[in-house]
Amino acid sequence: MSSALSIRVRGIVQGVGFRPFVYRLAQAHKLAGWVLNGEEGVQIFLEGESARLDAFLRDLRVQAPPAARIAEVEATKVEPEGFRDFTIRESERRDRPTVRISPDLPVCEECVTELFDPSNPRHHYPYINCTNCGPRYSVILSLPYDRCNTTMKSWPLDEYCNAEYHDPANRRFHAQPVACPVCGPNFILREENQPDVAGQAAIEKSASLLRAGSILAVKGLGGYHLACDARNAASVEALRARKFRKEKPFAVMVRDLAIARDLVHLDPQAEALLSSNPRPIVLAPARIELAGVAPDNCELGLMLPYTPLHYLLFAAGAPEVLVMTSANRSSEPIAYEDDAALEYLAQIADAFLIGERPIARRVDDSVARVGALGPAVLRRSRGYAPGAVAQLPSKRPILAVGPDLKNTITLVVDGQAFVSQHVGDLSHYEAFRAFRETIQDLVEMYEVPWDDLLIAYDAHPQYASTTHALELPAAQKLAVQHHRAHVSSVLAEKSEWKARVIGVSFDGTGYGDDGSIWGGEIFLGSVAAGFQRVAHLHPAALPGGDAAAQFPVQAAAGFLAQIDDLPDLSQPPFNFPDRFRSSLELVQKNVRTFPTTSVGRLFDTAAALIGFTRPISYEGQAAIWLEQLARAATNLDSYALPFSENLLDWRPALSAILQDRTRGRGSAEIARAFQRGIALGLADALRSLAETHVVDRVVLSGGVFQNELLLEDIRSLVEASRLCIWTNSAVPPNDGGVSLGQAAIAVFHNP
Ligand code: ZN
Ligand code: FE
């Protein structure tokens, strides 16, 4: 007795080997029918014995290809049509594509086995891939995802690859970037005054150069890396000097998990994150110090190999721990085009390992950690982007362009929110160019007509993202306040539109409703009803405005101006440079000075008082320094940040730091007491607000909440009072998550 099912599978099911998988599964269960890529995912028609149909449905979920993410399986009983066999049908495409573009994938185990099998035609071939693995977003030029629309279009398949490509039983069936050493691109090593070396010889020579201490520019999936031996202090120092990167930590790539375990403390969750498909850089507590790799930091960021090339380099004898940092100068975006990289990196790299396959777009490595409140993504890029992170209740397409720092953009199509890769700091020309391209790219890929779009942008009138948003040809536009967007990003991840929450945004900077610099805000409300600011940090002044973020002592002047009996801070133990005095004068004369409630700047002030008096060399450095210092202390006291009249007052805490420093208390203990004071002050504020407004849920978002120690303190304090805390997990709590929050607000508050 034959029955039939019509099945629709939604999720990441295209470009991940799903149809061949369905084909094989149908064969295995002796079922007839067809499969095709439909407009809304994969469509299957199946007929056969009903017990076999049930078994098929069960295996469909359990055995799906590793890169697939099944969101939903919808099976409806239909009349059998008398099919005799099972076929893969051509893609159906009518309107605009709503299927998701898969993020890039790490090389799979089967391909790695072939890579090292001398009898395999792709032995030692650095571009080996299959439908379960390899590049996606970084090679796609346009949709549909077919080879002619990828950066592989200039390499026609030879007979061998072509046969695999057309064989439904093969794991390379319709693997768009498939290639072999005969028909495909390869790697070339270029050194000054030396002839180019290609293929395996290039990889072996590169490994020996790395062993000898050289710095190499290595082409990866989404851009160039600069690589050197992480255990060779002289190489690491040379890299810092040539890259003009004084102190910002470098990430490392380790040969395998065993080496990772030697370097850092890894719990099972962190190991899972490290080995997960996006292969992010994972921050974990260091066991040993690698000189110069992560100065003043007790964490180390590390990742596992993810391209065949990485495996080949390690197998060819490259040092087992490599610094692998985005190839750029200082904080500019990662280089990804060959000519630009060769020119731009000539002063930094001793040699170039150049892959011939072009990169369609820049995609940096992602950064994640297992935090106090679960896994958190701090930079969402390669391996994650441009995946959907949330489902928004919007039929209308929305483009949210993000803020100017740590920029990402979000495009909402048919309610699905796709968040772009990390674009970076838009004050760099290259990043701004990438910003414009990313917008164009996503809007075109999803074929969203501009006149349908609702555009959301940051309320900051001077942001480059704002100016650009206002120039775009969309019908409707909406300015969104920065910190409300932070809070909404958490609620968007959870699809909690009506949940009434206390939303806390502790952040570095953001344009407030009153035009002042916000960053210590507490809201009440919901995404649907809007957020009202109900409390905030006691205001300080910020001489020089946002530029003060570069100089902790300059930020300090704006806070310390309110402290009575200020000692002479140019003297020990403070040793503040002259900039402090001149900034204090600006504050006193009220020249170029702006009101602020930024918790980020409060951290800078505390850091300056505890000893960080130099300019920072990367965003958030002083606060990170303070957190690391506090981790070394075990004292349990805290400085008071009383909450009254809806203000969180930092003045008693700063006075206490001044006194403790003057009487010679250790800087680590002071840092610890300050951090715990912030947590206690916030916990008091939350308890009081929760009682007044009868709310039991708290949302925490904003750059300050990347501080793990602070989160741990807050969690233990707040959870004791039965308040439930929600934080970001899919998008960063820093400004990388703002575009998602903007999009969510736009759904409910469109003009
Ligand atoms: Zn593979
Ligand atoms: Fe922010």
Short mmCIF file of N, CA, C and O in Angstrom, two decimals, residues 20 71 81 83 88 97 99 142 150 193 203 225 229 279 326 328 331 335 365 373 403 441 451 504 550 674 730:
data_model
loop_
_atom_site.label_atom_id
_atom_site.label_comp_id
_atom_site.label_asym_id
_atom_site.label_seq_id
_atom_site.Cartn_x
_atom_site.Cartn_y
_atom_site.Cartn_z
N PRO A 20 21.50 16.30 -2.76
CA PRO A 20 22.11 14.96 -2.90
C PRO A 20 21.89 14.09 -1.67
O PRO A 20 21.71 12.88 -1.79
N ALA A 71 15.48 24.46 10.00
CA ALA A 71 14.67 25.28 10.90
C ALA A 71 13.30 24.64 11.07
O ALA A 71 12.72 24.69 12.15
N GLU A 81 1.52 9.77 -6.93
CA GLU A 81 1.41 10.10 -8.36
C GLU A 81 2.03 9.02 -9.24
O GLU A 81 2.13 9.19 -10.44
N PHE A 83 5.25 7.67 -9.16
CA PHE A 83 6.65 7.77 -9.55
C PHE A 83 7.32 6.42 -9.40
O PHE A 83 7.01 5.65 -8.49
N ILE A 88 16.50 14.41 -8.95
CA ILE A 88 16.77 15.78 -8.49
C ILE A 88 16.30 16.71 -9.60
O ILE A 88 16.79 16.63 -10.73
N PRO A 97 14.88 35.68 -4.42
CA PRO A 97 15.33 34.54 -3.62
C PRO A 97 15.17 34.81 -2.12
O PRO A 97 15.54 35.87 -1.64
N VAL A 99 15.94 32.17 -0.08
CA VAL A 99 16.77 31.14 0.52
C VAL A 99 18.02 31.78 1.08
O VAL A 99 18.45 32.82 0.63
N SER A 142 27.00 36.55 -7.04
CA SER A 142 25.57 36.86 -7.09
C SER A 142 24.79 35.56 -6.94
O SER A 142 25.36 34.47 -7.00
N THR A 150 30.25 32.57 -9.06
CA THR A 150 31.23 32.58 -7.96
C THR A 150 32.60 33.00 -8.50
O THR A 150 32.79 33.10 -9.72
N ASN A 193 63.11 39.11 -5.12
CA ASN A 193 64.33 38.61 -5.75
C ASN A 193 64.40 37.09 -5.86
O ASN A 193 65.49 36.51 -5.91
N ILE A 203 54.05 25.65 -0.34
CA ILE A 203 53.60 25.43 1.03
C ILE A 203 54.77 24.98 1.91
O ILE A 203 54.97 25.46 3.02
N HIS A 225 46.00 36.99 6.00
CA HIS A 225 46.50 36.99 7.38
C HIS A 225 47.98 37.34 7.35
O HIS A 225 48.66 37.07 6.37
N ASP A 229 55.73 32.72 13.71
CA ASP A 229 55.85 31.77 14.81
C ASP A 229 55.53 32.48 16.13
O ASP A 229 56.25 33.38 16.55
N ARG A 279 34.40 28.04 13.30
CA ARG A 279 35.80 28.07 13.72
C ARG A 279 36.22 29.48 14.14
O ARG A 279 37.15 30.06 13.58
N SER A 326 44.73 39.55 11.19
CA SER A 326 44.23 40.16 9.96
C SER A 326 45.32 41.03 9.35
O SER A 326 45.94 41.82 10.04
N ASN A 328 46.53 43.95 7.88
CA ASN A 328 46.17 45.35 7.67
C ASN A 328 47.19 46.17 8.39
O ASN A 328 48.04 45.65 9.10
N SER A 331 44.48 49.66 12.61
CA SER A 331 43.12 49.14 12.77
C SER A 331 42.30 49.24 11.49
O SER A 331 41.08 49.21 11.52
N ALA A 335 42.98 43.19 4.45
CA ALA A 335 43.21 43.25 3.01
C ALA A 335 42.74 41.95 2.37
O ALA A 335 42.95 40.88 2.91
N ASP A 365 37.96 37.02 10.58
CA ASP A 365 37.70 35.93 11.52
C ASP A 365 36.72 36.41 12.59
O ASP A 365 36.75 37.57 12.99
N LEU A 373 27.47 34.08 31.10
CA LEU A 373 26.06 33.82 30.82
C LEU A 373 25.89 33.01 29.54
O LEU A 373 24.90 33.12 28.83
N PRO A 403 25.88 51.51 13.51
CA PRO A 403 26.56 52.75 13.91
C PRO A 403 27.94 52.85 13.24
O PRO A 403 28.23 52.05 12.34
N ASP A 441 25.60 44.98 -1.82
CA ASP A 441 25.74 43.55 -1.95
C ASP A 441 24.51 42.80 -1.43
O ASP A 441 23.90 42.00 -2.13
N ASP A 451 12.74 51.04 -3.36
CA ASP A 451 11.59 51.85 -2.93
C ASP A 451 10.68 51.12 -1.94
O ASP A 451 9.80 51.73 -1.35
N VAL A 504 19.24 47.71 30.30
CA VAL A 504 20.43 48.46 30.71
C VAL A 504 21.40 48.51 29.55
O VAL A 504 21.73 47.48 28.96
N GLN A 550 40.20 58.44 23.39
CA GLN A 550 41.59 58.03 23.14
C GLN A 550 42.49 58.22 24.36
O GLN A 550 43.57 57.65 24.44
N PHE A 674 36.52 48.54 42.62
CA PHE A 674 35.77 49.42 41.72
C PHE A 674 34.78 48.62 40.87
O PHE A 674 33.60 48.95 40.77
N ALA A 730 23.78 35.67 19.98
CA ALA A 730 24.05 35.51 18.55
C ALA A 730 24.75 36.72 17.95
O ALA A 730 25.55 36.60 17.03
#
